[in-house]
Structures are given as structure tokens and as C-alpha cells.
Amino acid sequence: MPKDKPDEPPTIDDAIQSWVDKFNKIQGWKSIEAPQSKDGKRYHSPLHRFEEATSKAQADALEATKAKRKAAEKVKKLEKLIAKLPDGDKKHQAEEALEQAQERLADATASLSTATAEIVRSTRVLRQLTEVEKDLDEDLKKVSERIASLQDALGKQNGAPLSGMSKEDKELEFKIVQQMRDGVARNIDRARDETFKINKNVDGQEIERRYAVICSEEYKILHAMLDEAMLMCLTSDIEGAKAAIHSTSDQLALFRTARTGARIIEQSDNFDSRLSNPLGAVSSTVGSLRHDGFTTTADELEAEAHRIRAGIKQVQSLSADTLVERFGDEVTQLAKRAERQIERARECKTLITQIDPALRTLRVMDANDQADGFDSDYSAAMQERTPLQRRSRLEKLAKNTEIAIKEVRASQTSDAKIDTKALQQKLLTLQIAYADLFKTDRKGNVRMQKDSQTRELKGVKKDSKIPREAIDEIEMKLRAAQQLLETDSIDALKTAQDYLASIETYETSVTENSDQFKQAAETLKTLKDKIAGLKSKYGAYEPSRTLELEREVEQFEVKYKAMDPKVARRISSTLYQRMAELKADIRKCAAKYKEVEKSAKKVDGKLKSLSKVMQNFTIDDLKLSGYYGKYVAELAQARSTAEERDLRSLNRADTQILDLRTTVDTAISTAQKRLFEGSRDKLDGQELQVWTALKSDAVDGQNKQTELEQKKKEFEAKYKTVKARFKTIQKNYKNLKLDTSDVDLAVQEISSLEAETKASKEYAGALKRLEELEKDADNYEITSAEMDRFKKLAIDAAATECVTKIRNFRNKVETFDGEIKKIGKIDEIELDDQGTVMSENDVKAYLASVAAFIHADDLTRLETNAKKMDEELEKKGGDPRKPREAALGAVRNLMRALNVGGPLAHFRQQPFTSGNPDLDAAVASLPRLEIKLLTAISD
């Protein structure tokens, strides 16, 4: 394992990674990840870079999942609590806490989505990179290391980059290197787009496969080499930078020829920039022209450039000025010629952007035969190998498609009997009518004013009764009609025709019936007032119909000002009629509810009478204390139905109560006769049947009541115990200055459980929740006791205890191979098909790399500064702030290492032992120490 610098976490060796991947298949240990480097100037291999990205994304997802789960639980807990609390300060506080919890839940959900997307992205790239050849990995690592070194050197360099050169030389040299770099970069990108064919034999059939000329890893290597060259330039090694760019170009040629045997891409020139720069630009143009299919022109330019280069190289020993004097004009003329060709190529692209939509338009217009013919012409034009010839054919094609569209449009409008000129004239007339809605100044310009809501400048209306929304609606419709008339689709023109007719109708109605907007507004106000009155006086009755009508009124209020005023008036009248019908029905409901409740009270009295009679019976050695059978539940159900308070539910509840009243009367008379006669023998057949059913029902009810009373006693006992414990915990947390929010919520929930059980008489669910709260209390008490003990320790002692726990965990990791060997032999797992196995030393090296995430420097810094802090606290006039900040920095570094680091997260999931008590103890000790450090000084 290479030695890592202190400020950079270690990475995982490839061999170790391979062994763990193999081990996962057998033991189910999840994939190992490395953390992302925090040093932005440092470059690792792509493999490690994406391992780190994956690890960080997984850690982020884990944290987001935990945060989401915790927030969701709190939201659920608060929602239950709010539903049980009466109106008041406590409910208001709980509602505010719910809003905060919902915000945290939304934030956690968004974070989880982002992290999940990053996991998918980085994992996909990581999988791709792990499949490339080993030598490419090594090449990329080497160039990345060189880049890192150059970046370090650049960071340490005194002054600005190229600081030893004059401004003019600096600009010139940097421009030369930049142009050389850009030329090679374009060649790389072109090669990246190229493919070559390989025929693969599958079951006797030749199948063609296409592969990129340079693969992803080679592409990264080449660009990294260019980055290296630019960094060399910035560190003032100009010649080295030029040589590095030439090397990159050579490497590109080797990559391409290794797979395809293709011609080597022209390298940058190594002579005076006054010649090399324009020749390099020509080479770039040649590549672009060839990429666009202008091979004839590209070959001509390339041949001319080769001829000039060859001439220069023959006399390269001459001075630069002599070379420029001899070849400068030729080079300049060639560069201008290349520029003309590239300009014509651009014109071809511009024409294509005109022709493509024109062909689509023809197909939309169902002129497919003409479009097919133009497609053939287009294909023929694209076969031209010079920009001039292609441009000529494309210009002709663009003109022909434009003419065809006009002819097809004219034919279709004629067949459809659409007079486009008449439509345009009608649009103009409507636009003039629209403009006449506004006041104008002496010059005929529309007078403007700021809108009271949007603060935008808008025209001043002539008729104040016309709402601004109606005028905006007319303007929007006119714009839409204009856009429809500008299209080439016959369907759009038909739509425009209908649209203009509707605009004319609407515009006329708005101007002639503007007073009806006021009438609609008055009706709307009356509606809202009456609905508010209904909700205030009869809010419990017909709630769904009331809410539905209120929602429709609100929607009408938003829309009516942009409606046809006659339509708005009609809708407002309809809504008013519905409100009147609703009011009448609600009054019926209120009267019916009183009748139902009166009947229910009578049945309730009869059940009490039945209960008194049944108290006199002992059935199967069970002494009845009253009647608790099904009739009690049926009455409660009927009352619940009535509480819906709409006519349908009230009628159903009324029928249920009347039926129940008859049934209970029969039960009472039968029970009284059985009691009076003293024997069932005096009962007739019908009475005997009623008594038998009543007796069984009474026994079941008594058993349930006995069980309920027992549950009630259990609840009351546990309620008192749990409430007392949490009150004590609450007090201790406040004394220790710990966050009491969760404890406060638990106390409120306990109180709400008492109120809930009194109302519902259901104790099983409440008991179960109290048992869960008891477990929470255990954890709170442990935390409280530990914090109390920790609080009494000196800073030095507390830090020493924390460091000891972390060192214990680190030692546990370093010697963990002993736990692995208890499961099976380490070297039994093969890494590849050749039988390569992982040695015990390799596993120890991996464990050491995991342990190395806990930096010894942080532990030492924590111990040293905690001791200094104690000393400063004891001194008179001492200043403990500086050592405290250093100690807090070490604590937070360790917290990040234990909670975020990928290999440590991986280690936490190890299947060899039951849990990780050493890790848990180390993790728990750090936040306690952080609180102690923060509260030790009164800032």
C-alpha cells in the first residue's frame, strides 16, 4: 500500500478490492467503497475517483435515508398527537413542530433522490472503467500523478504563472501553446466520434460489430496529457509543454493505428508560430471538412498544406524571418482559402436548418409525395464533396421547398374554402376594436398606468366596468389567432377561423354587457357571505356538499372576470340556486339530527334498564354486573353514523335506532319475565329464543368488560410509571442542557394517551405504545446518566476516555483478520480463473487501510489540546479558546471519519461478529465530548 499524505484519506488497493468483491459473493459482505478526496488539487486514477464518488453518494444516501426515516416518524408521531390534542398553546406548538418536521422530511427526500441519482451515475461509470485494460489504468495513474505534482508546484510558485516573462512574451507563448493544444484536442474529439468495424463469427454467421477508434480510457489519458502540457506551460516550462503536446499527438496516432491501421493524424508543426499557427488552423479546418463529408476539398487543402510543410522542412535551418518571408504569402493564401471553404460549409449547415423544418412542414400538410422528392434531392446534395457544389444544390432545394409550401397551402386553403386574406382582415378589425377599449392622448397613443397588483404598465380602460382580466383575455385570444394564421397547417387555419368568430362574439359581449360583470360580482359576494354563515351556524351539517359548493364559488371568483359576462351571470345565478337548496337541506339535517339524538337517548335509557335487570342473573357461575353486549355497540355505531350529519346518514341512523329500540324493548320484557317467573319453563317459543340469544350476548359482553377493566388497571399503572420516568428524564435533560424536544413530545404523547383512552375505552393499543415509550425511556436514562458522569470529568480525562475508545476500535480493526479466520480460511477464495488467491498479509493490509481512516494525528491533537485547555481553565486569566478550537477540529475530523468514510461504513456491515460494540462506543463518545468542549467556556 502506498503511503498517503496526512491530509488525504487512503485509497483501496485494486487487489484488495478484487478479493473483497469475490468474498462478497460467498459471505454477502457488501461492496467496499473509498471516500472522496477532499483535496481539490489532487487527481487520483478514474477508478479511484469514481469509487470515491460512489462511496460518498452511498454515504449520503444512507444519511438521507436515516434523516428521511427519522423525519417521517416524527411527522407521523406529531400528526397523531395533534389529532388528540384540544385547541390551545400545546396544539399550536405541536403544529409548528409538525411544519418543521415536514420541511426536514422534504429536504431529506430531495437529498435521497440526488444521492440515488449520483449512485446510479457513478456506479455505471465505475463499472465501465473497471473493464478497461490494466496498462491503460497504469498510464492514466501516471499522468494523473504528474498532473498532481504540477498542480502542487503551481500552487507553491511565487507570483503569477509565467511570472518570469514579459507581458507580451507571456501572451504570445501562452497563445501558441493554447492553439497547439486546441488543435490536438479537436483531433482527439474527432477520433472519439470515429468507429471501425469488426466481423464476429457466431454459429457460422458473420455479424458486424462497430467499436470506437479510441476507447473511454484512452480518451481520458489523451486529455489528461493535454492538461499536463498546459500545467507545464503555467509553470514556465514552455518547451516542455510543446513537447508534451507533440507526445499527445503521437500517442493519439498510436491508439488509432493499433486498432484500425488508419492514417496518423497530422502532428503540430515545430517551427515559427507565424507559419505553424495558420498551418495548424488549416489542419483543423481539414479535419472539420472531412468530418462533414467534404473529402475532395479536404484532400486538396491537406495536399497543399503538406507541400508547404515539406518545403519549409527542407530549408528549416534558415532563420525564422527568412522562412516567413519565403513562405508567408503561400501560408496566408492557403489559410484564407481554408477559411472560405469553412465559411461555405457553415452556410451549408445554415441551409440545412432551413430545409429540415420545411420538409417536416410538408409532411404535416400531407404533401408526402413532394416531401419524398425533396428528400431525394437532399440526399443527393449531401453527397457533394465540395462546399461550393453542396451549397449550390442546397440553396436551390431551400428555394423549392419554400415555393412548394406556399403552393400546397394555397391549394389546401382553396379546397377548404378558407379565405386567408379575409381572416387576416378580420383579425385586423378585431385588433382595432381591442385598441378602442383604451383611452388615448392627443397624439393617439394609449394612455398607460401601473397595474395595482402586478405593477406593470397597462392601458387605461375607457369603460371602468370591464374587468382588466376580460381585456387581458381578449389580448391573449388575439395573439393566439395571429399565431394560428402564421402556421402552414390547414387544420390550424380552420381553428383560426373558428377562433376569430369566438373572439368577435366575446369582444362584442364584453363591451355591450359590461354591467353584468358587476351583477355577477354582487351575486358572488352574497354567495360567499351566505356560505360563511352556513359554515358558522351549521358547519357540522352536509360538510362535503358545503365544501364542494365553496370550492366551485372560489373557482368562479378566479375565472368570472375573464368570462363572457352573460355566461358569468348565468353561472352565478346557478350557484346561488344551489346554495339555497343546500341551505334548505342543512336545516332539514339539523332538525333530523335532534330527532335522532332524542331517540338515541331513549334507547340509552332502555339499555340502562336492561342492565339493571341483567344484574340479577348468574349464568354458568358468572355473576353479571350489568349488560355490556352488542346492543351497546350498535347504539354507538348508529350515533357515529348520525355524526356524519347529512340527510342520507341521518335517515340511516334513524332507521337503525328505531329498529334497535324495538329489539331492546323485546329483550327487556323477556328478561323481566324470566326474572319474575324464576324459570325459563314459563317462556314461550319466541321468548325462549330471545332469552337464549340475550344470555349468550350478556356473557360475552361481561367477559369483554372484565377484560377491559383489567386492561384499564394495567394501563393506569403503567401510565403513572412511564409518566413519572419521563418527567424525571425531562428534568435531568434540562439540567444537563441537552436537547429536550423529543422528550417533550413523549411527555405530551403520554398525556394524550390518557385522554384518548378515556374517550374510546380502548386500552390495548395505548398499552403497547407505553411499552415502546418505556424502551425509549431506558435509552434516555442511559444517555442522561452517561452525560451526567461525563460532565463531572475534567476536559483532559473526558478526552482521554474518548481517545481510548477510538484506539480500542482501531486496534479491533487492525486485528480483525482473527475474526475472519474463525469463519474460514482467507486464502480459499480465488481472485481469478488462474487460481490467484488473496494472502493473509493482503487482508491485513486492507484492514490497515480501513483503520488508517482514523488519523493518529487527530487523536494526538485531541489529547494535547484537551490537556492545554484544562491548564488554561485552571490559570487565572488563562485563555482556553485556542486549544478548544483545535480540540473541536480534531473531534469533528474523527466524527466524519467514523460516520462518513466508505471503508468504515463497509466495515460496519461485516458479518463475522454480532454487531460492532467497539465502533458504537467510539461513535457515541465523540458527540458527548463535543458538547462538553462547547459548554466548558461561557463565551
mmCIF file of N, CA, C and O in Angstrom, residues 175-227:
data_model
loop_
_atom_site.group_PDB
_atom_site.id
_atom_site.type_symbol
_atom_site.label_atom_id
_atom_site.label_comp_id
_atom_site.label_asym_id
_atom_site.label_seq_id
_atom_site.Cartn_x
_atom_site.Cartn_y
_atom_site.Cartn_z
ATOM 1 N N LYS A 175 -0.492 31.770 -26.008
ATOM 2 C CA LYS A 175 -1.391 31.631 -27.146
ATOM 3 C C LYS A 175 -0.924 30.522 -28.080
ATOM 4 O O LYS A 175 -1.729 29.737 -28.590
ATOM 5 N N ILE A 176 0.390 30.449 -28.297
ATOM 6 C CA ILE A 176 0.942 29.396 -29.168
ATOM 7 C C ILE A 176 0.626 28.022 -28.594
ATOM 8 O O ILE A 176 0.126 27.127 -29.291
ATOM 9 N N VAL A 177 0.922 27.839 -27.289
ATOM 10 C CA VAL A 177 0.678 26.540 -26.655
ATOM 11 C C VAL A 177 -0.811 26.212 -26.663
ATOM 12 O O VAL A 177 -1.220 25.074 -26.922
ATOM 13 N N GLN A 178 -1.628 27.249 -26.402
ATOM 14 C CA GLN A 178 -3.075 27.034 -26.363
ATOM 15 C C GLN A 178 -3.602 26.583 -27.728
ATOM 16 O O GLN A 178 -4.422 25.670 -27.830
ATOM 17 N N GLN A 179 -3.104 27.222 -28.803
ATOM 18 C CA GLN A 179 -3.542 26.841 -30.149
ATOM 19 C C GLN A 179 -3.091 25.435 -30.504
ATOM 20 O O GLN A 179 -3.829 24.661 -31.124
ATOM 21 N N MET A 180 -1.839 25.106 -30.136
ATOM 22 C CA MET A 180 -1.362 23.736 -30.376
ATOM 23 C C MET A 180 -2.229 22.736 -29.629
ATOM 24 O O MET A 180 -2.628 21.690 -30.174
ATOM 25 N N ARG A 181 -2.542 23.077 -28.372
ATOM 26 C CA ARG A 181 -3.347 22.182 -27.537
ATOM 27 C C ARG A 181 -4.752 22.000 -28.140
ATOM 28 O O ARG A 181 -5.280 20.881 -28.217
ATOM 29 N N ASP A 182 -5.377 23.116 -28.590
ATOM 30 C CA ASP A 182 -6.729 23.053 -29.145
ATOM 31 C C ASP A 182 -6.768 22.223 -30.420
ATOM 32 O O ASP A 182 -7.739 21.502 -30.679
ATOM 33 N N GLY A 183 -5.709 22.343 -31.243
ATOM 34 C CA GLY A 183 -5.667 21.556 -32.472
ATOM 35 C C GLY A 183 -5.656 20.071 -32.198
ATOM 36 O O GLY A 183 -6.389 19.291 -32.817
ATOM 37 N N VAL A 184 -4.801 19.643 -31.255
ATOM 38 C CA VAL A 184 -4.747 18.217 -30.904
ATOM 39 C C VAL A 184 -6.050 17.788 -30.237
ATOM 40 O O VAL A 184 -6.550 16.677 -30.482
ATOM 41 N N ALA A 185 -6.642 18.659 -29.402
ATOM 42 C CA ALA A 185 -7.897 18.322 -28.735
ATOM 43 C C ALA A 185 -9.005 18.062 -29.746
ATOM 44 O O ALA A 185 -9.814 17.141 -29.584
ATOM 45 N N ARG A 186 -9.037 18.869 -30.807
ATOM 46 C CA ARG A 186 -10.052 18.645 -31.848
ATOM 47 C C ARG A 186 -9.833 17.307 -32.539
ATOM 48 O O ARG A 186 -10.779 16.586 -32.871
ATOM 49 N N ASN A 187 -8.553 16.963 -32.790
ATOM 50 C CA ASN A 187 -8.251 15.664 -33.395
ATOM 51 C C ASN A 187 -8.704 14.515 -32.494
ATOM 52 O O ASN A 187 -9.222 13.503 -32.970
ATOM 53 N N ILE A 188 -8.491 14.682 -31.191
ATOM 54 C CA ILE A 188 -8.917 13.637 -30.238
ATOM 55 C C ILE A 188 -10.424 13.474 -30.287
ATOM 56 O O ILE A 188 -10.952 12.354 -30.341
ATOM 57 N N ASP A 189 -11.144 14.605 -30.262
ATOM 58 C CA ASP A 189 -12.603 14.534 -30.261
ATOM 59 C C ASP A 189 -13.133 13.942 -31.562
ATOM 60 O O ASP A 189 -14.132 13.217 -31.559
ATOM 61 N N ARG A 190 -12.476 14.257 -32.687
ATOM 62 C CA ARG A 190 -12.901 13.639 -33.949
ATOM 63 C C ARG A 190 -12.656 12.142 -33.927
ATOM 64 O O ARG A 190 -13.491 11.349 -34.380
ATOM 65 N N ALA A 191 -11.489 11.756 -33.406
ATOM 66 C CA ALA A 191 -11.186 10.318 -33.330
ATOM 67 C C ALA A 191 -12.170 9.618 -32.409
ATOM 68 O O ALA A 191 -12.528 8.457 -32.627
ATOM 69 N N ARG A 192 -12.623 10.322 -31.365
ATOM 70 C CA ARG A 192 -13.591 9.756 -30.428
ATOM 71 C C ARG A 192 -14.908 9.438 -31.129
ATOM 72 O O ARG A 192 -15.603 8.481 -30.777
ATOM 73 N N ASP A 193 -15.266 10.255 -32.135
ATOM 74 C CA ASP A 193 -16.520 10.043 -32.861
ATOM 75 C C ASP A 193 -16.404 8.965 -33.941
ATOM 76 O O ASP A 193 -17.420 8.481 -34.444
ATOM 77 N N GLU A 194 -15.165 8.604 -34.331
ATOM 78 C CA GLU A 194 -14.980 7.625 -35.406
ATOM 79 C C GLU A 194 -15.224 6.203 -34.893
ATOM 80 O O GLU A 194 -15.025 5.911 -33.717
ATOM 81 N N THR A 195 -15.684 5.340 -35.779
ATOM 82 C CA THR A 195 -15.862 3.926 -35.425
ATOM 83 C C THR A 195 -15.192 3.066 -36.489
ATOM 84 O O THR A 195 -14.949 3.505 -37.618
ATOM 85 N N PHE A 196 -14.912 1.812 -36.119
ATOM 86 C CA PHE A 196 -14.392 0.859 -37.100
ATOM 87 C C PHE A 196 -15.153 -0.452 -36.919
ATOM 88 O O PHE A 196 -15.734 -0.725 -35.870
ATOM 89 N N LYS A 197 -15.154 -1.259 -37.989
ATOM 90 C CA LYS A 197 -15.953 -2.483 -37.998
ATOM 91 C C LYS A 197 -15.097 -3.703 -37.659
ATOM 92 O O LYS A 197 -13.952 -3.802 -38.080
ATOM 93 N N ILE A 198 -15.708 -4.615 -36.919
ATOM 94 C CA ILE A 198 -15.105 -5.926 -36.671
ATOM 95 C C ILE A 198 -16.190 -6.964 -36.919
ATOM 96 O O ILE A 198 -17.293 -6.854 -36.383
ATOM 97 N N ASN A 199 -15.893 -7.952 -37.730
ATOM 98 C CA ASN A 199 -16.841 -9.022 -38.007
ATOM 99 C C ASN A 199 -16.637 -10.160 -37.021
ATOM 100 O O ASN A 199 -15.525 -10.676 -36.867
ATOM 101 N N LYS A 200 -17.713 -10.543 -36.371
ATOM 102 C CA LYS A 200 -17.649 -11.590 -35.354
ATOM 103 C C LYS A 200 -18.416 -12.805 -35.857
ATOM 104 O O LYS A 200 -19.544 -12.687 -36.333
ATOM 105 N N ASN A 201 -17.788 -13.995 -35.744
ATOM 106 C CA ASN A 201 -18.426 -15.223 -36.204
ATOM 107 C C ASN A 201 -19.238 -15.831 -35.075
ATOM 108 O O ASN A 201 -18.708 -16.194 -34.031
ATOM 109 N N VAL A 202 -20.562 -15.912 -35.293
ATOM 110 C CA VAL A 202 -21.458 -16.507 -34.298
ATOM 111 C C VAL A 202 -22.257 -17.605 -34.978
ATOM 112 O O VAL A 202 -23.080 -17.346 -35.853
ATOM 113 N N ASP A 203 -21.971 -18.852 -34.595
ATOM 114 C CA ASP A 203 -22.660 -20.012 -35.173
ATOM 115 C C ASP A 203 -22.592 -20.013 -36.691
ATOM 116 O O ASP A 203 -23.580 -20.272 -37.393
ATOM 117 N N GLY A 204 -21.404 -19.701 -37.201
ATOM 118 C CA GLY A 204 -21.201 -19.739 -38.642
ATOM 119 C C GLY A 204 -21.641 -18.497 -39.383
ATOM 120 O O GLY A 204 -21.448 -18.392 -40.590
ATOM 121 N N GLN A 205 -22.238 -17.548 -38.685
ATOM 122 C CA GLN A 205 -22.684 -16.314 -39.332
ATOM 123 C C GLN A 205 -21.747 -15.173 -38.973
ATOM 124 O O GLN A 205 -21.304 -15.057 -37.837
ATOM 125 N N GLU A 206 -21.472 -14.336 -39.984
ATOM 126 C CA GLU A 206 -20.649 -13.160 -39.765
ATOM 127 C C GLU A 206 -21.548 -12.010 -39.292
ATOM 128 O O GLU A 206 -22.458 -11.598 -40.003
ATOM 129 N N ILE A 207 -21.290 -11.533 -38.090
ATOM 130 C CA ILE A 207 -22.069 -10.422 -37.543
ATOM 131 C C ILE A 207 -21.152 -9.212 -37.400
ATOM 132 O O ILE A 207 -20.076 -9.316 -36.821
ATOM 133 N N GLU A 208 -21.615 -8.093 -37.942
ATOM 134 C CA GLU A 208 -20.802 -6.879 -37.909
ATOM 135 C C GLU A 208 -20.955 -6.172 -36.561
ATOM 136 O O GLU A 208 -22.052 -6.003 -36.065
ATOM 137 N N ARG A 209 -19.814 -5.788 -35.990
ATOM 138 C CA ARG A 209 -19.805 -5.011 -34.756
ATOM 139 C C ARG A 209 -19.023 -3.718 -34.987
ATOM 140 O O ARG A 209 -18.017 -3.721 -35.695
ATOM 141 N N ARG A 210 -19.469 -2.630 -34.413
ATOM 142 C CA ARG A 210 -18.773 -1.354 -34.546
ATOM 143 C C ARG A 210 -18.217 -0.926 -33.198
ATOM 144 O O ARG A 210 -18.911 -1.000 -32.193
ATOM 145 N N TYR A 211 -16.978 -0.484 -33.211
ATOM 146 C CA TYR A 211 -16.309 -0.059 -31.977
ATOM 147 C C TYR A 211 -15.691 1.322 -32.176
ATOM 148 O O TYR A 211 -15.336 1.708 -33.281
ATOM 149 N N ALA A 212 -15.578 2.052 -31.087
ATOM 150 C CA ALA A 212 -14.936 3.364 -31.147
ATOM 151 C C ALA A 212 -13.455 3.203 -31.468
ATOM 152 O O ALA A 212 -12.814 2.251 -31.032
ATOM 153 N N VAL A 213 -12.916 4.149 -32.259
ATOM 154 C CA VAL A 213 -11.498 4.107 -32.611
ATOM 155 C C VAL A 213 -10.626 4.248 -31.368
ATOM 156 O O VAL A 213 -9.595 3.593 -31.243
ATOM 157 N N ILE A 214 -11.038 5.120 -30.456
ATOM 158 C CA ILE A 214 -10.343 5.183 -29.158
ATOM 159 C C ILE A 214 -11.371 4.971 -28.067
ATOM 160 O O ILE A 214 -12.471 5.517 -28.124
ATOM 161 N N CYS A 215 -11.036 4.179 -27.082
ATOM 162 C CA CYS A 215 -11.975 3.862 -26.016
ATOM 163 C C CYS A 215 -11.967 4.972 -24.960
ATOM 164 O O CYS A 215 -11.161 5.898 -25.005
ATOM 165 N N SER A 216 -12.840 4.835 -23.989
ATOM 166 C CA SER A 216 -13.007 5.886 -22.975
ATOM 167 C C SER A 216 -11.721 6.141 -22.201
ATOM 168 O O SER A 216 -11.362 7.293 -21.935
ATOM 169 N N GLU A 217 -11.017 5.076 -21.820
ATOM 170 C CA GLU A 217 -9.812 5.249 -21.021
ATOM 171 C C GLU A 217 -8.730 5.985 -21.819
ATOM 172 O O GLU A 217 -8.053 6.865 -21.298
ATOM 173 N N GLU A 218 -8.597 5.627 -23.110
ATOM 174 C CA GLU A 218 -7.609 6.294 -23.949
ATOM 175 C C GLU A 218 -7.961 7.767 -24.127
ATOM 176 O O GLU A 218 -7.099 8.642 -24.115
ATOM 177 N N TYR A 219 -9.236 8.022 -24.286
ATOM 178 C CA TYR A 219 -9.714 9.402 -24.425
ATOM 179 C C TYR A 219 -9.331 10.219 -23.188
ATOM 180 O O TYR A 219 -8.847 11.346 -23.292
ATOM 181 N N LYS A 220 -9.524 9.645 -21.998
ATOM 182 C CA LYS A 220 -9.173 10.341 -20.763
ATOM 183 C C LYS A 220 -7.668 10.546 -20.655
ATOM 184 O O LYS A 220 -7.194 11.596 -20.203
ATOM 185 N N ILE A 221 -6.914 9.513 -21.049
ATOM 186 C CA ILE A 221 -5.456 9.629 -20.990
ATOM 187 C C ILE A 221 -4.979 10.777 -21.874
ATOM 188 O O ILE A 221 -4.151 11.601 -21.469
ATOM 189 N N LEU A 222 -5.505 10.839 -23.084
ATOM 190 C CA LEU A 222 -5.072 11.874 -24.024
ATOM 191 C C LEU A 222 -5.403 13.277 -23.506
ATOM 192 O O LEU A 222 -4.572 14.185 -23.570
ATOM 193 N N HIS A 223 -6.599 13.445 -22.974
ATOM 194 C CA HIS A 223 -6.948 14.765 -22.444
ATOM 195 C C HIS A 223 -6.159 15.083 -21.184
ATOM 196 O O HIS A 223 -5.825 16.252 -20.934
ATOM 197 N N ALA A 224 -5.871 14.067 -20.388
ATOM 198 C CA ALA A 224 -5.036 14.304 -19.201
ATOM 199 C C ALA A 224 -3.633 14.741 -19.620
ATOM 200 O O ALA A 224 -3.013 15.607 -18.980
ATOM 201 N N MET A 225 -3.129 14.145 -20.697
ATOM 202 C CA MET A 225 -1.814 14.557 -21.193
ATOM 203 C C MET A 225 -1.831 16.015 -21.656
ATOM 204 O O MET A 225 -0.864 16.751 -21.454
ATOM 205 N N LEU A 226 -2.942 16.435 -22.267
ATOM 206 C CA LEU A 226 -3.061 17.841 -22.655
ATOM 207 C C LEU A 226 -3.135 18.746 -21.425
ATOM 208 O O LEU A 226 -2.571 19.843 -21.408
ATOM 209 N N ASP A 227 -3.844 18.302 -20.397
ATOM 210 C CA ASP A 227 -3.886 19.073 -19.142
ATOM 211 C C ASP A 227 -2.482 19.206 -18.555
ATOM 212 O O ASP A 227 -2.096 20.272 -18.045
#
